[in-house]
């Protein structure tokens, strides 16, 4: 039942009252309306990637529609379920998508939402379309990338269902039951033709994101279920009356707080912009900020725009930091709290801080490497003004807290000055500059960073195989001794004293921390290659955490990769396949190797492969699978690292149990 573009446009006109071809249908509205072919041709353009991140984007896109319905005031509860076979079902108790039939085509209004691509479009003037994820392309993209998708609408006392396959209408809307409430249910199975890397949803990724969404929208209750294993169903329900304030409390954990009451602002700022007709109109920005100091030295600042995590910051975060530094500095000066020669810098005011900045903007611009940075300049002054006033008032009303906070900032300031002096004194002796390193790096011949790769390989024996198997023209190998680096036993700062980590920093060439310079990178591909067991996982987490904290630019530039070595080798006579997932192994047994006396070898570690095998499966650009590390992944690694290192035993136990498939030879 293919549709031509004109009939689609007619439907949109009918649905929204807008004519896509008319004069007034300008840049602020849906620009291009198309069928879904482009999505299947270039899925990455619409969901960022077809890897694990892209797979989960499908869930965010659907859930965001439920969140929009909740923010519009009609829904309060969302349920997200992973069903057997990695099918996703999302349910909300909103009004139910409109299903009235188009007078000419006689198709339900909801159908267009799932079959028409709103390419490059923005949503109606002034509305807070919480177009989520980093792409905000909606239900039609999910439909296009699903083997099948079913929508059930509860409305008018009835239940209606329509089914799609690979984005195409395959039947009519069927009325099949009564219902005493309203809502929408979307069920879909991602298409294996589109997602080659994995079709397996990660409950933790979904649970965390839904918990975050519940923190950011206090009206919502969100339930997350994993029903894939009938013997072990998992369920979590989140509702936070305190919203972002509760988020701050959650992130602070059991650290000692300096100000007992969380400092909080909830307000509306307005700015002017030109609408599609060129008239000046006022727009509202909803601002919510919550913050509390604790006695640690970390600063945890999370910012969001329309529920999208802006990892790369932007003008809302800048406005917050500006106000913080300005107001604290002025308070300290006015109250004569600074000794002579003392001053407070912005950095000093950030230590020991937990803050959430969440704004809702009708027209957000997302910039940066990962489109996770807010580019709207007007927001800076709005947040700075709102937060400055709140903070000023808090300090005036709570002089005891004010004094504790300023003293903490001064402590940071003194520590920073002392550290700088120490660094300057030892700089010449820094091991990074010296030749005393006994590096095991086997470098490549190529000196062009854009063509050079470095493999960080766990274990001496795998390192040896990698050195023999590699193409030494452009592949460098640095073996890392796993035992030394096991995250459970090593503090991150101690990693800096580790010879192999030092060799790695030296080999990469960019320097670390404040001295980091991406243009000095000697390789534009740095590949982490570890065993698929719990130690390998830990080393990978440590390295990602290390890069995230000390060499973040490498991640932002997209230079960091994780290699996926095969888990199995299946062989029958001269037929041979390397297999990278359990699902694929099962598939091969039922197809290609069915009825044959095949042999399956399970690789426990890289060390079990000979140089030739390692080259063929994991290093040869023709066959290897490399997963590019995104900032999100590194943030998750960083949090996991904190958890593994932290004092609480319970979450660590849970993590290890959740990763029990690695637990062949666990050493806790
Ligand atoms: C369960 C998974 C995902 C949704 C609704 C409800 C309405 C709706 C959705 O309307 C057209 C575009 C914006 C108004 C609106 C129902 C008005 C009256 C709705 C969802 C017209 C779409 N009755 N619930 N869309 N809108 N839930 N959950 O998708 O202007 S999508």
XYZ file of C-alpha atoms and ligand atoms in Angstrom:
699
model
C 0.000 0.000 0.000
C 2.569 2.572 -1.127
C 1.617 6.198 -0.842
C 2.672 8.987 -3.103
C 3.987 12.188 -1.625
C 0.978 14.230 -2.658
C -1.478 12.044 -0.827
C 0.771 12.189 2.223
C 0.812 15.965 2.030
C -2.959 15.967 1.841
C -3.136 13.908 4.958
C -0.798 16.206 6.821
C -2.888 19.172 5.754
C -5.990 17.428 6.996
C -4.350 16.405 10.246
C -2.729 19.676 11.150
C -4.586 22.284 9.153
C -1.341 23.245 7.435
C -0.600 23.054 3.762
C 3.039 22.068 3.277
C 3.137 23.826 -0.078
C 1.530 27.066 1.034
C 3.408 30.321 1.638
C 3.085 30.415 5.407
C 4.444 26.941 5.770
C 7.905 28.206 6.619
C 11.048 27.104 8.336
C 9.432 26.624 11.734
C 7.127 23.924 10.485
C 7.604 20.562 8.928
C 9.785 21.222 5.924
C 10.042 18.110 3.861
C 7.600 15.255 3.861
C 8.771 11.963 2.478
C 8.185 8.280 2.554
C 10.415 6.148 4.751
C 12.844 4.793 2.119
C 15.613 7.256 3.045
C 15.540 5.996 6.630
C 16.186 2.414 5.609
C 18.832 3.543 3.117
C 20.801 5.565 5.659
C 19.621 4.617 9.161
C 22.642 6.197 10.821
C 21.555 9.630 9.623
C 18.352 9.320 11.617
C 19.352 7.495 14.792
C 23.075 8.280 14.971
C 24.304 4.719 14.530
C 23.076 1.194 13.939
C 25.028 -0.067 16.948
C 23.815 -0.450 20.476
C 23.263 3.313 20.905
C 21.122 3.503 17.788
C 19.151 0.455 18.838
C 18.233 2.129 22.122
C 17.369 5.349 20.292
C 14.345 3.523 18.990
C 13.048 3.243 22.534
C 13.765 6.898 23.336
C 11.900 8.065 20.245
C 8.733 6.222 21.219
C 8.951 7.066 24.914
C 9.448 10.741 24.063
C 6.015 10.798 22.480
C 4.534 9.508 25.718
C 6.511 12.133 27.650
C 5.142 14.833 25.344
C 1.641 13.603 26.039
C 2.417 13.795 29.766
C 3.907 17.298 29.519
C 0.802 18.364 27.612
C -1.064 17.383 30.781
C -2.823 14.228 29.624
C -0.648 11.281 30.628
C 0.896 10.415 33.990
C 2.135 6.862 33.714
C 4.484 5.266 31.163
C 5.432 1.593 31.078
C 8.453 0.404 29.093
C 8.838 -3.337 28.716
C 11.422 -5.578 27.128
C 9.519 -8.689 26.026
C 10.917 -12.060 24.932
C 12.777 -11.896 21.597
C 13.879 -8.308 22.368
C 10.530 -6.833 21.483
C 9.806 -3.445 23.074
C 6.399 -2.353 24.311
C 5.674 1.190 25.478
C 2.340 2.094 27.074
C 0.989 5.458 28.189
C -2.299 6.566 29.714
C -2.697 9.685 27.570
C -5.546 10.555 25.236
C -4.631 7.883 22.707
C -3.342 8.868 19.283
C -6.048 10.326 17.007
C -7.585 7.659 14.792
C -10.316 9.539 12.930
C -10.382 8.621 9.235
C -9.219 10.973 6.546
C -12.319 11.901 4.493
C -10.784 10.903 1.142
C -8.153 8.249 1.821
C -10.220 6.774 4.676
C -6.989 6.078 6.545
C -6.669 6.738 10.317
C -4.850 9.956 11.299
C -2.375 7.962 13.391
C -1.128 6.189 10.261
C 0.566 9.322 8.928
C 2.499 9.738 12.193
C 4.053 6.310 11.562
C 4.505 6.394 7.803
C 5.521 9.972 6.945
C 9.048 11.183 7.510
C 9.167 14.694 8.940
C 12.656 15.351 7.659
C 14.503 18.340 9.077
C 11.252 19.663 10.455
C 10.641 21.632 13.566
C 7.480 21.574 15.514
C 4.795 24.164 15.748
C 5.584 27.704 16.870
C 6.247 27.981 20.552
C 5.343 24.451 21.606
C 7.725 22.379 23.715
C 8.096 19.409 21.479
C 10.364 17.274 23.560
C 11.908 15.821 20.467
C 14.167 13.556 22.353
C 17.354 11.704 21.857
C 19.826 13.647 19.837
C 17.802 13.450 16.695
C 14.136 13.852 17.482
C 12.811 12.236 14.375
C 9.926 10.379 15.860
C 7.744 7.391 15.458
C 8.055 7.031 11.680
C 11.796 6.349 11.914
C 11.225 3.641 14.507
C 8.569 2.146 12.266
C 10.888 2.222 9.254
C 13.585 0.354 11.202
C 11.299 -2.256 12.759
C 10.650 -5.710 11.369
C 7.132 -5.067 12.614
C 5.378 -2.455 14.742
C 1.882 -2.469 16.222
C -0.021 0.490 17.592
C -2.962 0.023 19.893
C -5.073 3.058 20.684
C -7.495 3.073 23.608
C -10.092 5.727 22.910
C -13.851 6.245 22.741
C -14.349 3.232 25.045
C -12.717 0.959 22.478
C -9.403 -0.597 21.489
C -8.018 -0.312 17.968
C -4.879 -1.896 16.558
C -2.923 -1.416 13.351
C 0.183 -3.279 12.232
C 3.131 -2.188 10.069
C 6.032 -4.142 8.621
C 9.327 -2.431 7.803
C 7.454 0.882 7.806
C 4.691 -0.242 5.471
C 0.980 -0.420 6.191
C -0.040 -4.095 6.068
C -3.658 -3.900 7.120
C -6.443 -1.723 8.395
C -7.075 -0.309 11.815
C -9.035 -3.046 13.558
C -11.434 -2.425 16.415
C -11.157 -5.473 18.640
C -12.190 -4.756 22.193
C -13.727 -2.358 24.655
C -11.747 -0.273 27.097
C -12.680 1.853 30.087
C -9.629 4.086 29.793
C -7.525 5.882 27.196
C -3.942 5.627 26.060
C -1.472 4.428 23.450
C 0.499 1.183 23.245
C 3.359 0.843 20.745
C 5.035 -2.560 20.338
C 7.937 -3.102 17.959
C 10.726 -5.474 17.012
C 13.874 -3.858 15.585
C 14.705 -5.113 12.115
C 17.693 -7.470 11.943
C 18.253 -6.212 8.387
C 19.058 -2.784 9.852
C 20.908 -3.606 13.108
C 23.818 -5.910 12.337
C 25.823 -5.336 15.476
C 23.256 -6.295 18.082
C 19.510 -6.670 18.556
C 19.772 -7.196 22.294
C 18.443 -4.452 24.539
C 20.369 -3.583 27.664
C 18.006 -3.312 30.621
C 20.455 -1.135 32.537
C 20.634 1.457 29.755
C 16.848 1.672 29.593
C 16.360 1.640 33.357
C 18.888 4.449 33.905
C 17.417 6.626 31.184
C 13.870 6.138 32.472
C 14.942 6.934 36.002
C 16.557 10.121 34.695
C 13.375 11.030 32.793
C 11.359 10.507 35.999
C 13.735 12.780 37.945
C 13.370 15.476 35.291
C 9.564 15.342 35.089
C 8.070 15.076 38.551
C 4.569 14.537 37.187
C 5.589 11.212 35.655
C 5.548 7.693 36.985
C 7.645 5.355 34.845
C 7.734 1.598 35.137
C 10.479 -0.411 33.435
C 10.206 -4.190 33.042
C 12.513 -6.838 31.685
C 10.322 -9.822 30.878
C 12.720 -11.678 28.589
C 13.440 -14.388 31.096
C 10.110 -15.705 32.495
C 11.938 -17.187 35.475
C 13.490 -13.891 36.443
C 11.268 -10.914 35.625
C 12.793 -7.549 36.598
C 10.782 -4.418 37.353
C 11.473 -0.884 38.578
C 9.055 1.992 39.074
C 10.163 5.600 39.368
C 8.275 8.619 40.585
C 9.957 11.621 42.196
C 7.697 14.279 43.707
C 10.825 16.313 44.438
C 11.967 16.216 40.779
C 15.429 17.652 40.137
C 15.908 18.283 43.869
C 15.575 14.567 44.475
C 17.981 14.010 41.590
C 20.601 16.091 43.439
C 20.030 14.083 46.626
C 20.355 10.859 44.658
C 23.634 11.951 43.048
C 25.043 13.178 46.352
C 24.541 9.711 47.815
C 26.007 9.325 51.279
C 28.506 12.167 51.009
C 28.288 14.783 53.742
C 26.375 17.841 52.539
C 27.454 21.400 53.342
C 24.106 23.156 52.850
C 21.286 21.063 54.261
C 18.594 22.622 52.061
C 19.019 22.249 48.330
C 19.223 25.588 46.539
C 16.499 25.647 43.929
C 15.074 27.854 41.191
C 12.043 27.185 39.043
C 11.156 30.093 36.801
C 10.301 31.253 33.316
C 12.569 33.465 31.255
C 11.484 35.130 28.036
C 13.353 36.123 24.921
C 12.302 37.558 21.574
C 12.729 35.967 18.189
C 11.336 36.295 14.692
C 8.667 33.796 13.713
C 8.236 32.323 10.252
C 6.375 35.440 9.079
C 9.196 37.684 10.266
C 7.260 39.127 13.183
C 8.878 39.574 16.577
C 7.370 37.197 19.120
C 8.075 36.436 22.782
C 9.092 32.919 23.701
C 9.144 31.310 27.144
C 12.020 29.223 28.451
C 11.232 27.140 31.536
C 14.231 27.035 33.852
C 14.833 24.584 36.681
C 18.068 24.455 38.655
C 18.897 22.567 41.851
C 22.247 22.475 43.617
C 23.950 21.330 46.805
C 27.549 21.275 47.999
C 29.139 18.259 49.642
C 32.541 17.651 51.220
C 34.011 15.838 48.175
C 36.239 17.318 45.484
C 34.244 16.250 42.458
C 31.850 18.425 40.610
C 28.810 16.723 39.166
C 26.892 19.032 36.890
C 24.269 17.506 34.641
C 22.395 19.716 32.227
C 19.351 18.981 30.104
C 17.375 20.684 27.389
C 13.891 19.304 26.791
C 14.921 16.181 28.709
C 17.933 15.643 26.437
C 21.203 15.306 28.336
C 23.573 18.019 27.096
C 26.876 16.318 27.981
C 28.819 18.917 26.119
C 27.252 21.760 28.099
C 26.395 24.979 26.326
C 24.847 28.312 27.201
C 22.568 27.067 30.010
C 25.536 25.538 31.829
C 27.622 28.631 31.144
C 24.890 30.860 32.581
C 24.748 28.703 35.689
C 28.528 28.755 36.238
C 28.724 32.480 35.540
C 26.094 33.259 38.165
C 27.657 30.875 40.676
C 31.129 32.418 40.423
C 29.818 36.002 40.275
C 27.525 35.721 43.299
C 29.896 33.717 45.530
C 32.798 36.007 44.711
C 30.755 39.108 45.481
C 29.427 37.610 48.727
C 32.958 36.721 49.858
C 34.229 40.212 49.028
C 31.273 42.051 50.578
C 31.643 40.049 53.768
C 35.424 40.499 53.895
C 36.074 36.761 53.799
C 39.107 36.925 51.496
C 42.617 37.395 52.883
C 44.855 39.682 50.915
C 46.141 38.113 47.689
C 43.241 35.675 47.811
C 40.634 35.445 45.100
C 37.927 33.035 44.022
C 37.971 31.701 40.486
C 35.194 29.893 38.720
C 36.944 26.523 39.245
C 37.084 27.117 42.982
C 33.308 27.431 43.152
C 32.724 24.114 41.376
C 34.469 21.651 43.711
C 32.139 19.450 45.728
C 29.099 20.533 43.769
C 26.134 18.519 42.615
C 23.862 20.470 40.288
C 21.068 19.795 37.844
C 20.200 22.376 35.213
C 17.083 21.461 33.274
C 15.508 23.844 30.812
C 12.608 23.510 28.404
C 13.163 25.504 25.235
C 10.724 25.879 22.330
C 13.467 26.088 19.721
C 16.685 24.441 20.869
C 19.809 24.324 18.709
C 22.023 21.324 19.431
C 25.669 21.752 18.482
C 28.990 20.051 19.092
C 30.609 16.759 18.179
C 27.736 14.699 19.502
C 24.983 17.312 19.125
C 24.841 17.475 22.892
C 25.677 21.150 23.427
C 23.076 23.907 23.664
C 23.810 26.580 21.086
C 21.098 29.158 21.870
C 23.013 32.215 23.140
C 19.964 33.913 24.682
C 19.760 31.163 27.299
C 22.998 32.170 28.988
C 21.693 35.481 30.326
C 18.309 34.001 31.240
C 19.816 31.238 33.389
C 22.494 33.526 34.799
C 19.899 36.077 35.951
C 17.485 33.529 37.406
C 20.174 31.532 39.187
C 22.042 34.634 40.400
C 18.918 35.960 42.118
C 18.124 32.626 43.762
C 21.659 32.144 44.988
C 21.978 35.701 46.314
C 18.817 35.319 48.285
C 19.865 31.909 49.634
C 23.191 33.288 50.897
C 21.486 36.270 52.515
C 18.924 34.072 54.265
C 21.364 31.310 55.294
C 24.570 33.009 56.500
C 25.894 29.838 58.211
C 25.631 27.796 55.012
C 27.081 30.735 53.098
C 30.160 30.769 55.303
C 30.692 26.995 55.013
C 30.394 27.180 51.226
C 32.789 30.104 50.850
C 35.322 28.414 53.116
C 35.136 25.291 51.021
C 35.749 27.348 47.874
C 38.738 29.041 49.499
C 40.157 25.647 50.398
C 39.890 24.633 46.747
C 41.555 27.859 45.713
C 44.517 27.300 48.054
C 44.870 23.662 47.020
C 44.900 24.660 43.373
C 47.611 27.264 43.867
C 49.722 24.778 45.836
C 49.250 22.080 43.189
C 50.235 24.446 40.407
C 53.429 25.400 42.218
C 54.284 21.740 42.822
C 53.627 20.902 39.191
C 55.790 23.726 37.938
C 58.595 22.595 40.201
C 58.459 18.967 39.038
C 57.580 19.556 35.423
C 61.081 19.009 34.168
C 61.221 15.733 35.978
C 57.897 14.505 34.713
C 58.157 10.885 33.567
C 56.150 11.852 30.493
C 58.999 13.945 29.136
C 61.807 11.631 30.007
C 63.409 8.699 28.334
C 63.427 6.566 31.430
C 60.309 4.758 30.350
C 60.840 1.167 29.418
C 58.042 1.041 26.889
C 56.832 -2.185 25.311
C 55.327 -0.262 22.433
C 55.835 -1.883 19.047
C 55.296 1.181 16.888
C 54.149 1.260 13.293
C 56.226 2.576 10.401
C 53.622 5.064 9.212
C 53.993 8.557 10.688
C 50.710 9.931 9.361
C 48.311 9.961 12.361
C 45.247 9.744 10.133
C 46.462 6.373 8.822
C 48.006 5.030 12.033
C 46.353 2.801 14.604
C 47.384 1.755 18.072
C 46.062 -1.406 19.730
C 46.016 -1.499 23.524
C 46.117 -5.224 24.159
C 45.396 -6.951 27.444
C 48.018 -9.455 28.462
C 51.535 -10.251 27.300
C 50.602 -13.370 25.378
C 47.866 -11.662 23.365
C 50.241 -8.722 22.981
C 52.792 -11.107 21.480
C 50.264 -12.576 19.053
C 49.113 -9.097 18.081
C 52.702 -8.024 17.404
C 53.277 -11.029 15.128
C 49.892 -10.865 13.422
C 49.621 -7.124 12.818
C 50.320 -5.096 9.727
C 53.306 -3.180 11.070
C 53.016 -0.556 8.351
C 50.192 1.196 10.169
C 49.378 -0.835 13.315
C 51.189 -0.227 16.599
C 50.782 -2.580 19.568
C 51.058 -1.729 23.244
C 50.546 -4.693 25.603
C 48.990 -3.858 28.973
C 49.316 -6.225 31.880
C 45.761 -6.966 33.010
C 46.438 -7.929 36.609
C 48.128 -4.625 37.331
C 45.206 -2.674 36.007
C 42.279 -4.510 37.524
C 40.007 -1.624 38.447
C 38.897 -3.067 41.712
C 42.378 -2.785 43.027
C 43.698 0.399 41.477
C 42.823 4.008 42.213
C 42.556 6.094 39.076
C 45.309 8.466 40.127
C 47.492 5.455 40.905
C 47.022 4.385 37.299
C 49.133 7.415 36.435
C 52.064 5.819 38.215
C 51.677 2.668 36.215
C 54.398 2.114 33.651
C 52.046 0.861 30.949
C 49.648 3.768 31.348
C 52.600 6.136 31.148
C 53.811 4.346 28.008
C 50.336 4.741 26.572
C 50.205 8.478 27.279
C 53.661 8.878 25.809
C 52.748 6.875 22.718
C 49.547 8.848 22.107
C 51.487 12.088 22.306
C 48.714 14.550 23.188
C 49.606 15.006 26.862
C 46.880 14.925 29.502
C 44.640 17.238 31.525
C 45.229 20.938 31.028
C 48.084 20.255 28.623
C 46.060 18.006 26.320
C 46.481 18.925 22.634
C 44.533 16.855 20.118
C 46.656 18.033 17.188
C 49.606 16.127 18.664
C 47.822 12.753 18.553
C 50.108 10.208 16.894
C 47.241 7.830 16.053
C 43.692 8.672 15.052
C 42.514 5.177 15.917
C 43.222 3.862 19.388
C 41.726 0.429 19.822
C 41.106 -1.181 23.205
C 41.367 -4.950 22.839
C 40.560 -6.959 25.968
C 39.225 -10.411 26.782
C 35.483 -10.962 26.975
C 35.614 -11.738 30.693
C 35.179 -9.743 33.859
C 38.840 -8.702 34.074
C 38.784 -7.600 30.455
C 35.625 -5.624 31.123
C 37.271 -3.934 34.114
C 40.356 -2.968 32.161
C 38.155 -1.529 29.440
C 36.199 0.476 32.033
C 39.416 1.732 33.582
C 40.828 2.846 30.235
C 37.587 4.554 29.200
C 37.384 6.293 32.576
C 40.986 7.333 32.200
C 40.406 8.759 28.723
C 37.196 10.441 29.876
C 38.852 12.206 32.801
C 42.294 12.982 31.412
C 42.114 12.844 27.602
C 38.444 13.538 26.860
C 39.339 15.181 23.567
C 40.273 11.765 22.160
C 36.721 10.544 22.746
C 35.195 13.740 21.419
C 37.306 13.451 18.285
C 36.084 9.866 17.825
C 39.583 8.357 18.068
C 38.780 5.692 20.681
C 37.444 2.292 19.663
C 36.733 -1.019 21.351
C 37.560 -4.177 19.405
C 35.063 -7.020 19.458
C 36.944 -10.303 19.329
C 34.956 -13.380 18.362
C 33.395 -15.485 21.120
C 33.349 -18.738 19.141
C 34.707 -20.514 16.134
C 32.381 -22.935 14.428
C 33.862 -25.379 11.955
C 32.828 -28.267 9.764
C 35.439 -29.679 7.394
C 36.624 -26.664 5.369
C 33.661 -24.501 6.392
C 34.615 -22.058 9.142
C 33.029 -19.028 10.790
C 34.118 -16.749 13.586
C 31.096 -15.831 15.668
C 30.686 -12.663 17.700
C 27.452 -13.282 19.617
C 25.436 -16.134 21.112
C 22.483 -15.251 18.894
C 24.567 -15.527 15.749
C 25.958 -18.882 16.894
C 22.433 -20.240 17.396
C 21.461 -18.952 13.977
C 24.441 -20.611 12.273
C 23.713 -23.940 14.005
C 20.185 -23.833 12.554
C 21.127 -22.794 9.071
C 24.427 -23.173 7.568
C 25.637 -25.974 9.850
C 22.310 -27.753 10.337
C 22.643 -31.548 10.369
C 26.441 -31.389 10.212
C 28.919 -32.675 12.772
C 30.310 -29.240 13.446
C 32.812 -28.319 16.093
C 32.426 -25.196 18.251
C 35.407 -23.670 19.996
C 34.766 -21.060 22.687
C 37.453 -18.407 23.005
C 37.978 -17.585 26.644
C 40.681 -15.058 25.925
C 42.619 -13.353 23.180
C 45.658 -15.354 24.254
C 44.049 -18.506 22.864
C 44.244 -17.194 19.313
C 47.366 -17.542 17.258
C 48.708 -14.464 15.415
C 46.993 -15.393 12.165
C 43.613 -15.882 13.861
C 43.938 -12.661 15.820
C 44.714 -10.786 12.619
C 41.820 -12.334 10.703
C 39.186 -11.865 13.379
C 40.078 -8.714 15.229
C 42.686 -6.649 13.409
C 42.153 -7.007 9.696
C 40.143 -3.934 8.620
C 38.317 -6.163 6.135
C 36.701 -8.343 8.803
C 37.164 -6.809 12.242
C 34.386 -5.169 14.250
C 35.402 -1.947 15.971
C 32.894 -0.058 18.078
C 33.498 3.668 18.268
C 33.326 5.000 21.818
C 30.976 7.939 22.305
C 30.945 10.334 25.205
C 27.806 8.617 26.572
C 29.664 5.306 26.783
C 32.561 6.954 28.572
C 30.210 8.629 31.054
C 28.630 5.272 31.800
C 32.097 3.745 32.189
C 33.035 6.577 34.533
C 29.945 5.994 36.678
C 30.540 2.241 36.672
C 34.121 2.845 37.721
C 32.984 5.069 40.605
C 30.569 2.348 41.627
C 33.193 -0.394 41.439
C 35.655 1.722 43.407
C 33.081 3.085 45.823
C 32.571 2.128 49.417
C 29.196 0.511 48.958
C 29.430 -3.236 48.572
C 25.843 -3.854 47.479
C 25.935 -2.134 44.037
C 29.255 -3.784 43.280
C 27.777 -7.176 44.047
C 24.773 -6.397 41.881
C 27.009 -5.347 39.013
C 29.022 -8.509 39.191
C 25.875 -10.611 39.351
C 24.381 -8.729 36.407
C 27.556 -9.504 34.483
C 27.556 -13.110 35.611
C 27.993 -14.323 32.042
C 31.593 -13.231 32.427
C 31.923 -14.937 35.753
C 33.680 -18.091 34.582
C 36.711 -17.498 36.713
C 35.784 -14.648 38.929
C 38.218 -13.205 41.391
C 36.434 -10.776 43.704
C 2.940 4.448 23.799
C 3.950 4.886 23.071
C 4.109 6.205 22.528
C 0.778 9.661 22.081
C -0.865 11.118 21.647
C -2.034 11.846 21.748
C -2.373 12.701 20.725
C -1.517 12.816 19.636
C -0.086 11.293 20.512
O -1.815 13.659 18.623
C -1.264 14.837 16.643
C 0.122 16.701 17.023
C 0.344 17.914 17.901
C -2.057 18.052 18.241
C -3.627 14.820 20.565
C -4.790 12.851 21.092
C -4.807 15.510 20.610
C -5.983 14.837 20.919
C -3.607 13.492 20.802
C 2.521 7.973 22.182
C -2.227 16.851 17.347
C -0.945 13.675 17.492
N -5.944 13.509 21.155
N -0.353 10.190 22.517
N -0.393 12.121 19.523
N -1.073 16.032 17.428
N 1.500 8.708 22.744
N 3.084 7.072 22.992
O 2.900 8.095 21.041
O -0.837 18.757 17.868
S 1.280 10.315 20.586
